[in-house]
Short mmCIF file of C-alpha atoms and ligand atoms in Angstrom, two decimals:
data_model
loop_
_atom_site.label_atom_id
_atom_site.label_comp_id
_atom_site.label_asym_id
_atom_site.label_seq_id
_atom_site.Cartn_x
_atom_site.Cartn_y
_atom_site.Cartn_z
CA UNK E 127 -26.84 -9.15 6.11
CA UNK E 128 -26.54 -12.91 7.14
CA UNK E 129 -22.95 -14.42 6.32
CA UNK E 130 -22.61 -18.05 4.98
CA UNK E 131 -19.14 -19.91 5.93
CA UNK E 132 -17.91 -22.76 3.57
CA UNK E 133 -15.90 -24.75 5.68
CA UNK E 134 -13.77 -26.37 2.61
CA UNK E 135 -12.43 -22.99 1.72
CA UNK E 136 -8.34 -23.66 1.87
CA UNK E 137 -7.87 -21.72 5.00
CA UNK E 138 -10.65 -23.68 7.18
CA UNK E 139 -7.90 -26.84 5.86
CA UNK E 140 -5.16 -25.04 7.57
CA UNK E 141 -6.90 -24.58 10.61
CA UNK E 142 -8.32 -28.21 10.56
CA UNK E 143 -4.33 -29.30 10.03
CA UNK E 144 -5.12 -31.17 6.73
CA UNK E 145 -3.05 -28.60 4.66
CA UNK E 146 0.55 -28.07 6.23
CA UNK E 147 1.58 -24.56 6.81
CA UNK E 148 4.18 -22.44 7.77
CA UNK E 149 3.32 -20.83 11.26
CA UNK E 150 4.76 -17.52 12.63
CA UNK E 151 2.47 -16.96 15.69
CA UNK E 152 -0.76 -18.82 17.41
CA UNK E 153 -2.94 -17.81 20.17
CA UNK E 154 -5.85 -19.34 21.33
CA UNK E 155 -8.04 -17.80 19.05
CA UNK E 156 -5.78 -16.63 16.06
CA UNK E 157 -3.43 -18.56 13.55
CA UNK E 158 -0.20 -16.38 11.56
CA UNK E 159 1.39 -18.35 9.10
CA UNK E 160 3.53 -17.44 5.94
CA UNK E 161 1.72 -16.06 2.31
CA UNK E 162 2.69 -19.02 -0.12
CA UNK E 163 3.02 -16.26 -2.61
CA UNK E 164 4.99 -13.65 -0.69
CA UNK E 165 4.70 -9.90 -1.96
CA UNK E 166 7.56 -8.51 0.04
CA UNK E 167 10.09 -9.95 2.11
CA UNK E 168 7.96 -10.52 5.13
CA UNK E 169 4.23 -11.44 4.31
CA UNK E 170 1.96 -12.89 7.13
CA UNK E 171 -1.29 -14.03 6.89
CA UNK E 172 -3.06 -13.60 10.34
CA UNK E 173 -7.00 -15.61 10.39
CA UNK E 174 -9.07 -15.78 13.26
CA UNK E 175 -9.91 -19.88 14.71
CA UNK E 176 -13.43 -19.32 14.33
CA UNK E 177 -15.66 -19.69 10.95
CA UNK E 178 -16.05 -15.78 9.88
CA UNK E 179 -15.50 -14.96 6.06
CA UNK E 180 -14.52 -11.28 6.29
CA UNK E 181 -14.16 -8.18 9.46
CA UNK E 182 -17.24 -7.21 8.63
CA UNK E 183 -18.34 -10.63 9.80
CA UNK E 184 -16.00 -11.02 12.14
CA UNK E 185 -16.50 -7.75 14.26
CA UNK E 186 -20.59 -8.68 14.19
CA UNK E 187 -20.73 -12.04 15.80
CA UNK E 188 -17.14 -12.40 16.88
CA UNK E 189 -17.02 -12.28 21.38
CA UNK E 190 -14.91 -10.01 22.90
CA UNK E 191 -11.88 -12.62 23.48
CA UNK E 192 -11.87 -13.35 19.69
CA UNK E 193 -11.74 -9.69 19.29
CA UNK E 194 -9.02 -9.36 21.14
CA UNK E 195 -7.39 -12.92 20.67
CA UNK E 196 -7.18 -11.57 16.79
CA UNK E 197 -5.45 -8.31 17.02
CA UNK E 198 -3.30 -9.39 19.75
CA UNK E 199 -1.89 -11.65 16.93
CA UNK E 200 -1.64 -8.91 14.11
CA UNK E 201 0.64 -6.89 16.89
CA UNK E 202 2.85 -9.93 17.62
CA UNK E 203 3.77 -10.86 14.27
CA UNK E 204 4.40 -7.28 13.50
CA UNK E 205 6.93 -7.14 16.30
CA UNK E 206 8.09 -11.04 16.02
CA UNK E 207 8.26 -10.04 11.69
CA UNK E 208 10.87 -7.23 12.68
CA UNK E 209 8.76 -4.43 11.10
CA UNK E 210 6.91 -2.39 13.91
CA UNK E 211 9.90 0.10 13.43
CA UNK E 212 10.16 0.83 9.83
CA UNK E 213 6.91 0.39 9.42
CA UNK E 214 3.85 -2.28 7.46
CA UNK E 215 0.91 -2.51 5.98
CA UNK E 216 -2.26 -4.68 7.10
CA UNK E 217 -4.82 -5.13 4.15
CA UNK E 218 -7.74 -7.32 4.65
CA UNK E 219 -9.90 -8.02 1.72
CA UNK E 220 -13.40 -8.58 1.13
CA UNK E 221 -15.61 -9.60 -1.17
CA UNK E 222 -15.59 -8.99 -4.92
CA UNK E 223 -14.79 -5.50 -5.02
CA UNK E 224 -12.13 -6.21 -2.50
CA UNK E 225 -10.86 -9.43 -4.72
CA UNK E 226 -10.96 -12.22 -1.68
CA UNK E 227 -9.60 -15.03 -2.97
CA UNK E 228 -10.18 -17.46 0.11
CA UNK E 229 -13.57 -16.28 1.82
CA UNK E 230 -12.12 -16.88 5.45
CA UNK E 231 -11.41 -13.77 7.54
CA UNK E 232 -7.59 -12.69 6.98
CA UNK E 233 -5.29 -9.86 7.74
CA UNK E 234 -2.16 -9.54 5.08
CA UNK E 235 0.52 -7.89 7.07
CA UNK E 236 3.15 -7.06 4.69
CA UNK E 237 6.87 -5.09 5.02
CA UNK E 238 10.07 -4.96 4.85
CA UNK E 239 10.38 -2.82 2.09
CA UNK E 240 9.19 0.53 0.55
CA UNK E 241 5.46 -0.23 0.26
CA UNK E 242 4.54 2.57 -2.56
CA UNK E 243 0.92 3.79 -2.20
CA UNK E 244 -1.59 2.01 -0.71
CA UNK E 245 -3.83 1.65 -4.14
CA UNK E 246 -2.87 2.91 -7.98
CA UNK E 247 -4.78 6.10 -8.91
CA UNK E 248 -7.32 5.53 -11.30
CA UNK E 249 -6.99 7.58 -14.08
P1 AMP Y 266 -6.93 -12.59 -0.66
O1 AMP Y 266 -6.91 -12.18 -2.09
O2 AMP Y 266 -6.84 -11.42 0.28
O3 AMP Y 266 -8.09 -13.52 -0.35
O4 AMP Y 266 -5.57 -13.36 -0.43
C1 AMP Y 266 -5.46 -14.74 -0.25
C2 AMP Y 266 -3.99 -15.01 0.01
O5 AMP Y 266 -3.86 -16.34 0.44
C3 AMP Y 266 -3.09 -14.84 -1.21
O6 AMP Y 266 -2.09 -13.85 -0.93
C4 AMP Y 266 -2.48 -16.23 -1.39
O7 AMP Y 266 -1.13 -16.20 -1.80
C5 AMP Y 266 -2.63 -16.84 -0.01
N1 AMP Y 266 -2.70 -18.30 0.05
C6 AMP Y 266 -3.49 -19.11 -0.68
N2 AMP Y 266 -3.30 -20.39 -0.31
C7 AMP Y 266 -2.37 -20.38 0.67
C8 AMP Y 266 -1.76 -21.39 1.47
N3 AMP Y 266 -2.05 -22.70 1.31
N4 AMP Y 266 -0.84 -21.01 2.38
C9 AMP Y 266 -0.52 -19.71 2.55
N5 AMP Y 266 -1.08 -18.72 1.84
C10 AMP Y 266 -1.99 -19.04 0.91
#
């Protein structure tokens, strides 16, 4: 499957610095910044630098450092967030069954608080 990139999608903005945001952790391939609307008291948003819309993407044409460079960055803000103890959860959406809103790779770590299941049963 080939994988188109819009670069005006709001998170490419971020990385290009023409939309401010509000930065946890950086490395030299991977940006963490704050969820604008948080779900629980900590909610970080970790992307990779380079133009990949989902992991999928991401883990096909990604190099090893990026690889790494990414989920080096989940593990820091989990321990810089204050919730490697009690515990998280890391969600990355995709696509239209997944509900993406912004079609740039990200990883929603989100804690501090009782999480509840992961999704609601259908019934
Ligand atoms: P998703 O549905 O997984 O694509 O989630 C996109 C997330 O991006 C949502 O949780 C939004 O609240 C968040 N978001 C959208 N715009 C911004 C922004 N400018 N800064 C920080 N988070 C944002």
């Amino acid at each position: 499957m080939g994988f188109e990139y819009d670069d005006q999608n709001i998170f490419a903005k971020i990385l290009r610095g023409e939309i401010p945001n509000d930065t946890v952790f950086e490395n030299d391939h991977a940006l963490a910044f704050r969820d604008i609307t948080p779900q629980a008291p900590s909610h970080v948003l970790v992307i990779p630098k380079g133009p990949y819309v989902s992991l999928d993407h991401f883990t096909q044409e990604a190099s090893e450092g990026e690889l790494a460079g990414f989920l080096r960055a989940v593990g820091e803000v989990c321990r810089l967030e204050g919730v490697s103890e009690d515990g998280f959860r890391a969600i990355s959406n995709a696509g239209v069954h997944g509900v993406q809103e912004v079609p740039h790779l990200h990883v929603h770590i989100i804690g501090g608080r009782p999480l509840g299941r992961m999704l609601a049963r259908e019934t």
